[in-house]
Amino acid sequence: MRVVLQRVSSASVVVDGNKVADIQKGLLVFVGIEDADTQEDIDWLAGKITKIRIFGDENDVMNCSVQDIKGEIIAVSQFTLHAGTKKGNRPSYIKASKPDVAIPLYESFVATLEKEFGNKIQTGIFGADMKISLLNDGPVTIIIDSKNRE
């Protein structure tokens, strides 16, 4: 499972002209799922996402987590995070899970993240054409892959 975290001052998701998610200060989390992902990957990522210290403290040092600042989170499924670009110029998405595998894992990810965070997580709509607006704060963008736990 691969996630891209963006520290945001604000973010929103619009589907078919309707705003389905809207936050102020917090994290916009893009989630890419592959067939090899398990609940263990989800548990590890949920803990990492909620505790990663990428928000400024009183001295503006990145020392606080999204929980510490009482921020908000939007999670958006994004199969393109598993794009293969090794061959040619057209990305391959062969590693990205199909909906029958990805949807249950994504739903488990959101539920686990909510439990770890202790608050409701807003989401996009799986498989929809989403328009995402964000004001990246920093900019701070972190990529985390549960298969490559550095």
Tab-separated table of N, CA and C in Angstrom:
chain	number	residue	atom	x	y	z
A	1	MET	N	0.853	-1.160	0.000
A	1	MET	CA	0.000	0.000	0.000
A	1	MET	C	0.902	1.227	0.000
A	2	ARG	N	0.558	2.157	-0.835
A	2	ARG	CA	1.359	3.368	-0.990
A	2	ARG	C	0.467	4.571	-0.708
A	3	VAL	N	0.983	5.511	0.100
A	3	VAL	CA	0.231	6.732	0.363
A	3	VAL	C	1.096	7.947	0.089
A	4	VAL	N	0.444	8.998	-0.329
A	4	VAL	CA	1.080	10.302	-0.455
A	4	VAL	C	0.347	11.214	0.514
A	5	LEU	N	1.094	11.743	1.490
A	5	LEU	CA	0.517	12.665	2.471
A	5	LEU	C	0.852	14.078	2.054
A	6	GLN	N	-0.143	14.925	2.053
A	6	GLN	CA	0.109	16.333	1.808
A	6	GLN	C	-0.417	17.121	3.000
A	7	ARG	N	0.490	17.896	3.618
A	7	ARG	CA	0.072	18.776	4.707
A	7	ARG	C	-0.629	19.958	4.068
A	8	VAL	N	-1.878	20.194	4.467
A	8	VAL	CA	-2.677	21.218	3.805
A	8	VAL	C	-3.222	22.242	4.788
A	9	SER	N	-3.397	23.446	4.277
A	9	SER	CA	-4.137	24.486	5.004
A	9	SER	C	-5.623	24.313	4.760
A	10	SER	N	-5.956	23.733	3.582
A	10	SER	CA	-7.340	23.395	3.250
A	10	SER	C	-7.325	22.414	2.084
A	11	ALA	N	-8.386	21.620	1.984
A	11	ALA	CA	-8.535	20.686	0.864
A	11	ALA	C	-10.007	20.331	0.724
A	12	SER	N	-10.393	20.024	-0.508
A	12	SER	CA	-11.773	19.597	-0.751
A	12	SER	C	-11.815	18.654	-1.940
A	13	VAL	N	-12.888	17.861	-1.988
A	13	VAL	CA	-13.119	16.917	-3.074
A	13	VAL	C	-14.510	17.169	-3.631
A	14	VAL	N	-14.587	17.319	-4.955
A	14	VAL	CA	-15.856	17.554	-5.636
A	14	VAL	C	-16.086	16.417	-6.627
A	15	VAL	N	-17.305	15.853	-6.609
A	15	VAL	CA	-17.710	14.802	-7.545
A	15	VAL	C	-19.018	15.233	-8.183
A	16	ASP	N	-19.054	15.286	-9.511
A	16	ASP	CA	-20.253	15.702	-10.250
A	16	ASP	C	-20.810	17.034	-9.743
A	17	GLY	N	-19.923	17.965	-9.455
A	17	GLY	CA	-20.335	19.294	-9.015
A	17	GLY	C	-20.723	19.394	-7.552
A	18	ASN	N	-20.685	18.277	-6.815
A	18	ASN	CA	-21.045	18.276	-5.395
A	18	ASN	C	-19.809	18.100	-4.527
A	19	LYS	N	-19.648	18.968	-3.528
A	19	LYS	CA	-18.523	18.853	-2.604
A	19	LYS	C	-18.803	17.692	-1.656
A	20	VAL	N	-17.939	16.658	-1.691
A	20	VAL	CA	-18.140	15.476	-0.854
A	20	VAL	C	-17.199	15.438	0.344
A	21	ALA	N	-16.171	16.277	0.338
A	21	ALA	CA	-15.234	16.355	1.456
A	21	ALA	C	-14.644	17.754	1.484
A	22	ASP	N	-14.408	18.251	2.698
A	22	ASP	CA	-13.898	19.616	2.847
A	22	ASP	C	-13.247	19.739	4.219
A	23	ILE	N	-11.955	20.044	4.258
A	23	ILE	CA	-11.261	20.221	5.528
A	23	ILE	C	-10.472	21.520	5.532
A	24	GLN	N	-10.095	21.916	6.709
A	24	GLN	CA	-9.151	23.000	6.884
A	24	GLN	C	-7.797	22.341	7.203
A	25	LYS	N	-7.062	22.835	8.142
A	25	LYS	CA	-5.712	22.352	8.439
A	25	LYS	C	-5.699	20.850	8.730
A	26	GLY	N	-4.815	20.139	8.034
A	26	GLY	CA	-4.720	18.703	8.254
A	26	GLY	C	-3.960	18.004	7.154
A	27	LEU	N	-4.414	16.780	6.835
A	27	LEU	CA	-3.738	15.948	5.847
A	27	LEU	C	-4.688	15.534	4.739
A	28	LEU	N	-4.203	15.628	3.511
A	28	LEU	CA	-4.854	15.017	2.363
A	28	LEU	C	-4.029	13.771	2.073
A	29	VAL	N	-4.676	12.599	2.139
A	29	VAL	CA	-3.987	11.324	1.999
A	29	VAL	C	-4.479	10.629	0.739
A	30	PHE	N	-3.585	10.471	-0.244
A	30	PHE	CA	-3.890	9.695	-1.436
A	30	PHE	C	-3.442	8.261	-1.162
A	31	VAL	N	-4.300	7.277	-1.475
A	31	VAL	CA	-4.059	5.881	-1.121
A	31	VAL	C	-4.060	5.012	-2.367
A	32	GLY	N	-2.951	4.302	-2.608
A	32	GLY	CA	-2.863	3.349	-3.703
A	32	GLY	C	-2.780	1.934	-3.150
A	33	ILE	N	-3.622	1.042	-3.672
A	33	ILE	CA	-3.729	-0.315	-3.151
A	33	ILE	C	-3.301	-1.318	-4.214
A	34	GLU	N	-2.527	-2.330	-3.776
A	34	GLU	CA	-2.150	-3.419	-4.659
A	34	GLU	C	-2.608	-4.739	-4.041
A	35	ASP	N	-2.665	-5.796	-4.847
A	35	ASP	CA	-3.201	-7.079	-4.392
A	35	ASP	C	-2.466	-7.665	-3.189
A	36	ALA	N	-1.202	-7.376	-3.045
A	36	ALA	CA	-0.409	-7.940	-1.950
A	36	ALA	C	-0.683	-7.262	-0.605
A	37	ASP	N	-1.476	-6.196	-0.578
A	37	ASP	CA	-1.727	-5.474	0.659
A	37	ASP	C	-2.629	-6.266	1.599
A	38	THR	N	-2.358	-6.095	2.902
A	38	THR	CA	-3.099	-6.816	3.937
A	38	THR	C	-3.488	-5.861	5.056
A	39	GLN	N	-4.222	-6.390	6.025
A	39	GLN	CA	-4.587	-5.591	7.194
A	39	GLN	C	-3.342	-5.135	7.948
A	40	GLU	N	-2.290	-5.915	7.900
A	40	GLU	CA	-1.035	-5.515	8.559
A	40	GLU	C	-0.499	-4.210	7.942
A	41	ASP	N	-0.559	-4.101	6.608
A	41	ASP	CA	-0.129	-2.868	5.936
A	41	ASP	C	-1.004	-1.698	6.378
A	42	ILE	N	-2.302	-1.943	6.447
A	42	ILE	CA	-3.256	-0.905	6.842
A	42	ILE	C	-2.973	-0.433	8.264
A	43	ASP	N	-2.801	-1.375	9.185
A	43	ASP	CA	-2.545	-1.018	10.584
A	43	ASP	C	-1.275	-0.199	10.722
A	44	TRP	N	-0.215	-0.622	10.038
A	44	TRP	CA	1.061	0.086	10.124
A	44	TRP	C	0.933	1.508	9.570
A	45	LEU	N	0.285	1.627	8.406
A	45	LEU	CA	0.122	2.950	7.790
A	45	LEU	C	-0.752	3.869	8.623
A	46	ALA	N	-1.840	3.347	9.175
A	46	ALA	CA	-2.738	4.179	9.993
A	46	ALA	C	-1.983	4.758	11.186
A	47	GLY	N	-1.159	3.936	11.819
A	47	GLY	CA	-0.352	4.434	12.936
A	47	GLY	C	0.653	5.478	12.492
A	48	LYS	N	1.286	5.229	11.362
A	48	LYS	CA	2.286	6.170	10.837
A	48	LYS	C	1.648	7.504	10.452
A	49	ILE	N	0.523	7.445	9.748
A	49	ILE	CA	-0.144	8.668	9.269
A	49	ILE	C	-0.597	9.549	10.428
A	50	THR	N	-1.185	8.945	11.438
A	50	THR	CA	-1.734	9.751	12.542
A	50	THR	C	-0.654	10.277	13.479
A	51	LYS	N	0.524	9.655	13.453
A	51	LYS	CA	1.574	10.056	14.398
A	51	LYS	C	2.756	10.778	13.761
A	52	ILE	N	2.819	10.801	12.415
A	52	ILE	CA	3.965	11.435	11.764
A	52	ILE	C	3.990	12.927	12.113
A	53	ARG	N	5.161	13.393	12.520
A	53	ARG	CA	5.292	14.763	13.025
A	53	ARG	C	5.749	15.704	11.909
A	54	ILE	N	4.764	16.244	11.196
A	54	ILE	CA	5.073	17.142	10.070
A	54	ILE	C	4.376	18.497	10.198
A	55	PHE	N	3.833	18.781	11.382
A	55	PHE	CA	3.209	20.078	11.637
A	55	PHE	C	4.066	20.858	12.624
A	56	GLY	N	4.076	22.164	12.458
A	56	GLY	CA	4.913	23.019	13.284
A	56	GLY	C	4.440	23.134	14.717
A	57	ASP	N	5.404	23.181	15.643
A	57	ASP	CA	5.101	23.447	17.051
A	57	ASP	C	5.163	24.950	17.296
A	58	GLU	N	5.217	25.354	18.551
A	58	GLU	CA	5.243	26.786	18.877
A	58	GLU	C	6.477	27.506	18.342
A	59	ASN	N	7.531	26.757	18.035
A	59	ASN	CA	8.750	27.331	17.450
A	59	ASN	C	8.827	27.100	15.941
A	60	ASP	N	7.729	26.660	15.364
A	60	ASP	CA	7.614	26.364	13.945
A	60	ASP	C	8.581	25.266	13.499
A	61	VAL	N	8.848	24.327	14.408
A	61	VAL	CA	9.642	23.143	14.102
A	61	VAL	C	8.657	21.998	13.876
A	62	MET	N	8.878	21.184	12.816
A	62	MET	CA	7.967	20.067	12.539
A	62	MET	C	8.103	19.032	13.648
A	63	ASN	N	7.254	19.188	14.650
A	63	ASN	CA	7.319	18.371	15.846
A	63	ASN	C	5.962	17.853	16.278
A	64	CYS	N	4.904	18.169	15.515
A	64	CYS	CA	3.543	17.810	15.910
A	64	CYS	C	2.879	16.936	14.840
A	65	SER	N	2.017	16.065	15.303
A	65	SER	CA	1.244	15.215	14.395
A	65	SER	C	-0.100	15.870	14.101
A	66	VAL	N	-0.840	15.301	13.156
A	66	VAL	CA	-2.187	15.790	12.855
A	66	VAL	C	-3.071	15.660	14.092
A	67	GLN	N	-2.831	14.644	14.916
A	67	GLN	CA	-3.584	14.502	16.164
A	67	GLN	C	-3.241	15.628	17.133
A	68	ASP	N	-1.951	15.953	17.239
A	68	ASP	CA	-1.505	16.996	18.172
A	68	ASP	C	-2.142	18.347	17.861
A	69	ILE	N	-2.298	18.651	16.565
A	69	ILE	CA	-2.834	19.963	16.195
A	69	ILE	C	-4.354	19.948	16.057
A	70	LYS	N	-4.955	18.772	16.334
A	70	LYS	CA	-6.406	18.610	16.179
A	70	LYS	C	-6.848	18.962	14.752
A	71	GLY	N	-6.050	18.441	13.801
A	71	GLY	CA	-6.334	18.665	12.392
A	71	GLY	C	-7.381	17.702	11.864
A	72	GLU	N	-7.572	17.741	10.561
A	72	GLU	CA	-8.550	16.892	9.896
A	72	GLU	C	-7.846	16.080	8.820
A	73	ILE	N	-8.531	15.032	8.327
A	73	ILE	CA	-7.951	14.169	7.301
A	73	ILE	C	-8.990	13.875	6.223
A	74	ILE	N	-8.538	13.940	4.962
A	74	ILE	CA	-9.299	13.408	3.831
A	74	ILE	C	-8.472	12.277	3.246
A	75	ALA	N	-9.110	11.122	3.006
A	75	ALA	CA	-8.461	9.988	2.341
A	75	ALA	C	-9.107	9.793	0.971
A	76	VAL	N	-8.268	9.709	-0.058
A	76	VAL	CA	-8.748	9.570	-1.433
A	76	VAL	C	-8.044	8.384	-2.080
A	77	SER	N	-8.825	7.443	-2.593
A	77	SER	CA	-8.261	6.298	-3.305
A	77	SER	C	-7.680	6.770	-4.631
A	78	GLN	N	-6.448	6.316	-4.936
A	78	GLN	CA	-5.800	6.748	-6.173
A	78	GLN	C	-4.938	5.617	-6.732
A	79	PHE	N	-5.519	4.854	-7.656
A	79	PHE	CA	-4.820	3.698	-8.228
A	79	PHE	C	-3.563	4.106	-8.990
A	80	THR	N	-3.479	5.345	-9.456
A	80	THR	CA	-2.325	5.767	-10.250
A	80	THR	C	-1.035	5.824	-9.433
A	81	LEU	N	-1.127	5.698	-8.110
A	81	LEU	CA	0.090	5.659	-7.292
A	81	LEU	C	0.910	4.399	-7.569
A	82	HIS	N	0.282	3.408	-8.195
A	82	HIS	CA	1.002	2.186	-8.546
A	82	HIS	C	1.301	2.108	-10.044
A	83	ALA	N	1.401	3.253	-10.677
A	83	ALA	CA	1.718	3.293	-12.107
A	83	ALA	C	3.128	2.767	-12.348
A	84	GLY	N	3.234	1.910	-13.327
A	84	GLY	CA	4.544	1.432	-13.763
A	84	GLY	C	4.978	2.261	-14.966
A	85	THR	N	6.170	2.827	-14.892
A	85	THR	CA	6.635	3.707	-15.970
A	85	THR	C	7.939	3.216	-16.592
A	86	LYS	N	8.286	1.972	-16.324
A	86	LYS	CA	9.567	1.432	-16.784
A	86	LYS	C	9.632	1.328	-18.303
A	87	LYS	N	8.524	0.933	-18.918
A	87	LYS	CA	8.526	0.639	-20.347
A	87	LYS	C	7.619	1.617	-21.092
A	88	GLY	N	8.147	2.288	-22.078
A	88	GLY	CA	7.343	3.182	-22.903
A	88	GLY	C	6.916	4.444	-22.176
A	89	ASN	N	5.968	5.145	-22.781
A	89	ASN	CA	5.503	6.413	-22.225
A	89	ASN	C	4.089	6.359	-21.668
A	90	ARG	N	3.432	5.223	-21.847
A	90	ARG	CA	2.086	5.072	-21.309
A	90	ARG	C	2.186	4.257	-20.022
A	91	PRO	N	1.812	4.834	-18.881
A	91	PRO	CA	1.911	4.098	-17.615
A	91	PRO	C	1.069	2.822	-17.627
A	92	SER	N	1.588	1.828	-16.945
A	92	SER	CA	0.867	0.571	-16.747
A	92	SER	C	0.339	0.552	-15.316
A	93	TYR	N	-0.884	0.094	-15.153
A	93	TYR	CA	-1.492	0.039	-13.823
A	93	TYR	C	-1.731	-1.394	-13.386
A	94	ILE	N	-0.942	-2.308	-13.901
A	94	ILE	CA	-1.103	-3.725	-13.635
A	94	ILE	C	-0.955	-4.050	-12.145
A	95	LYS	N	-0.128	-3.293	-11.416
A	95	LYS	CA	0.079	-3.553	-9.987
A	95	LYS	C	-1.071	-3.040	-9.130
A	96	ALA	N	-1.854	-2.110	-9.649
A	96	ALA	CA	-2.976	-1.554	-8.878
A	96	ALA	C	-4.096	-2.583	-8.803
A	97	SER	N	-4.671	-2.728	-7.611
A	97	SER	CA	-5.759	-3.690	-7.419
A	97	SER	C	-7.006	-3.282	-8.174
A	98	LYS	N	-7.734	-4.285	-8.643
A	98	LYS	CA	-9.048	-4.068	-9.249
A	98	LYS	C	-10.047	-3.779	-8.123
A	99	PRO	N	-11.175	-3.158	-8.439
A	99	PRO	CA	-12.148	-2.764	-7.406
A	99	PRO	C	-12.580	-3.880	-6.455
A	100	ASP	N	-12.719	-5.114	-6.925
A	100	ASP	CA	-13.181	-6.181	-6.035
A	100	ASP	C	-12.203	-6.445	-4.888
A	101	VAL	N	-10.930	-6.178	-5.091
A	101	VAL	CA	-9.921	-6.302	-4.036
A	101	VAL	C	-9.719	-4.954	-3.348
A	102	ALA	N	-9.653	-3.887	-4.125
A	102	ALA	CA	-9.299	-2.572	-3.591
A	102	ALA	C	-10.379	-1.971	-2.691
A	103	ILE	N	-11.646	-2.124	-3.051
A	103	ILE	CA	-12.712	-1.476	-2.264
A	103	ILE	C	-12.732	-1.971	-0.818
A	104	PRO	N	-12.740	-3.292	-0.565
A	104	PRO	CA	-12.723	-3.723	0.837
A	104	PRO	C	-11.475	-3.256	1.599
A	105	LEU	N	-10.322	-3.260	0.930
A	105	LEU	CA	-9.096	-2.792	1.583
A	105	LEU	C	-9.156	-1.291	1.858
A	106	TYR	N	-9.674	-0.530	0.919
A	106	TYR	CA	-9.818	0.917	1.106
A	106	TYR	C	-10.775	1.202	2.260
A	107	GLU	N	-11.905	0.504	2.295
A	107	GLU	CA	-12.870	0.705	3.387
A	107	GLU	C	-12.259	0.337	4.734
A	108	SER	N	-11.470	-0.729	4.770
A	108	SER	CA	-10.776	-1.115	5.999
A	108	SER	C	-9.735	-0.068	6.383
A	109	PHE	N	-9.046	0.473	5.381
A	109	PHE	CA	-8.063	1.537	5.630
A	109	PHE	C	-8.733	2.738	6.287
A	110	VAL	N	-9.846	3.177	5.733
A	110	VAL	CA	-10.556	4.341	6.279
A	110	VAL	C	-11.027	4.051	7.707
A	111	ALA	N	-11.613	2.878	7.934
A	111	ALA	CA	-12.106	2.522	9.271
A	111	ALA	C	-10.963	2.441	10.282
A	112	THR	N	-9.844	1.844	9.873
A	112	THR	CA	-8.684	1.727	10.763
A	112	THR	C	-8.081	3.093	11.041
A	113	LEU	N	-8.006	3.930	10.035
A	113	LEU	CA	-7.476	5.278	10.201
A	113	LEU	C	-8.365	6.080	11.152
A	114	GLU	N	-9.675	5.951	11.016
A	114	GLU	CA	-10.610	6.638	11.927
A	114	GLU	C	-10.409	6.172	13.367
A	115	LYS	N	-10.251	4.874	13.547
A	115	LYS	CA	-10.051	4.327	14.893
A	115	LYS	C	-8.743	4.854	15.492
A	116	GLU	N	-7.685	4.831	14.698
A	116	GLU	CA	-6.367	5.296	15.160
A	116	GLU	C	-6.387	6.805	15.431
A	117	PHE	N	-7.082	7.537	14.588
A	117	PHE	CA	-7.149	9.003	14.675
A	117	PHE	C	-8.097	9.458	15.780
A	118	GLY	N	-9.123	8.646	16.036
A	118	GLY	CA	-10.093	9.007	17.061
A	118	GLY	C	-11.126	10.008	16.577
A	119	ASN	N	-11.250	10.135	15.261
A	119	ASN	CA	-12.175	11.096	14.665
A	119	ASN	C	-12.601	10.597	13.298
A	120	LYS	N	-13.671	11.185	12.786
A	120	LYS	CA	-14.175	10.854	11.455
A	120	LYS	C	-13.158	11.294	10.400
A	121	ILE	N	-12.975	10.429	9.392
A	121	ILE	CA	-12.127	10.728	8.244
A	121	ILE	C	-13.057	11.021	7.075
A	122	GLN	N	-12.837	12.129	6.404
A	122	GLN	CA	-13.609	12.403	5.198
A	122	GLN	C	-12.947	11.674	4.029
A	123	THR	N	-13.736	11.366	3.011
A	123	THR	CA	-13.212	10.608	1.882
A	123	THR	C	-13.733	11.160	0.567
A	124	GLY	N	-13.045	10.755	-0.488
A	124	GLY	CA	-13.572	10.937	-1.829
A	124	GLY	C	-14.545	9.788	-2.084
A	125	ILE	N	-14.883	9.570	-3.341
A	125	ILE	CA	-15.757	8.455	-3.717
A	125	ILE	C	-14.948	7.512	-4.586
A	126	PHE	N	-14.817	6.280	-4.133
A	126	PHE	CA	-13.987	5.295	-4.820
A	126	PHE	C	-14.411	5.172	-6.282
A	127	GLY	N	-13.449	5.282	-7.187
A	127	GLY	CA	-13.684	5.088	-8.611
A	127	GLY	C	-14.309	6.265	-9.336
A	128	ALA	N	-14.684	7.306	-8.616
A	128	ALA	CA	-15.317	8.471	-9.251
A	128	ALA	C	-14.263	9.376	-9.878
A	129	ASP	N	-14.710	10.203	-10.804
A	129	ASP	CA	-13.880	11.261	-11.360
A	129	ASP	C	-13.951	12.415	-10.367
A	130	MET	N	-12.892	12.594	-9.596
A	130	MET	CA	-12.889	13.581	-8.516
A	130	MET	C	-12.063	14.796	-8.902
A	131	LYS	N	-12.541	15.938	-8.496
A	131	LYS	CA	-11.798	17.185	-8.629
A	131	LYS	C	-11.328	17.554	-7.222
A	132	ILE	N	-10.015	17.584	-7.050
A	132	ILE	CA	-9.448	17.800	-5.729
A	132	ILE	C	-8.726	19.135	-5.710
A	133	SER	N	-9.108	19.951	-4.741
A	133	SER	CA	-8.446	21.240	-4.541
A	133	SER	C	-7.707	21.177	-3.213
A	134	LEU	N	-6.503	21.748	-3.204
A	134	LEU	CA	-5.764	21.778	-1.955
A	134	LEU	C	-4.824	22.967	-1.934
A	135	LEU	N	-4.587	23.431	-0.738
A	135	LEU	CA	-3.565	24.436	-0.505
A	135	LEU	C	-2.493	23.747	0.313
A	136	ASN	N	-1.431	23.297	-0.372
A	136	ASN	CA	-0.352	22.578	0.291
A	136	ASN	C	0.362	23.557	1.201
A	137	ASP	N	0.548	23.165	2.451
A	137	ASP	CA	1.156	24.013	3.468
A	137	ASP	C	2.619	23.638	3.605
A	138	GLY	N	3.498	24.491	3.144
A	138	GLY	CA	4.926	24.234	3.292
A	138	GLY	C	5.729	24.586	2.056
A	139	PRO	N	5.699	23.814	1.015
A	139	PRO	CA	4.935	22.582	0.825
A	139	PRO	C	5.553	21.410	1.590
A	140	VAL	N	4.672	20.547	2.095
A	140	VAL	CA	5.106	19.309	2.730
A	140	VAL	C	4.350	18.169	2.075
A	141	THR	N	5.094	17.274	1.423
A	141	THR	CA	4.538	16.095	0.773
A	141	THR	C	5.429	14.913	1.123
A	142	ILE	N	4.815	13.860	1.680
A	142	ILE	CA	5.561	12.684	2.135
A	142	ILE	C	4.984	11.456	1.444
A	143	ILE	N	5.852	10.594	0.913
A	143	ILE	CA	5.430	9.334	0.300
A	143	ILE	C	5.819	8.204	1.245
A	144	ILE	N	4.842	7.335	1.544
A	144	ILE	CA	5.098	6.194	2.419
A	144	ILE	C	4.589	4.941	1.731
A	145	ASP	N	5.428	3.913	1.692
A	145	ASP	CA	5.062	2.640	1.088
A	145	ASP	C	5.193	1.553	2.146
A	146	SER	N	4.105	0.850	2.402
A	146	SER	CA	4.127	-0.176	3.454
A	146	SER	C	5.026	-1.366	3.098
A	147	LYS	N	5.378	-1.493	1.834
A	147	LYS	CA	6.274	-2.579	1.416
A	147	LYS	C	7.739	-2.168	1.493
A	148	ASN	N	8.002	-0.899	1.789
A	148	ASN	CA	9.344	-0.368	1.859
A	148	ASN	C	9.445	0.504	3.106
A	149	ARG	N	9.430	-0.122	4.262
A	149	ARG	CA	9.368	0.582	5.547
A	149	ARG	C	10.742	1.106	5.943
A	150	GLU	N	11.073	2.272	5.431
A	150	GLU	CA	12.384	2.868	5.717
A	150	GLU	C	12.398	3.512	7.083
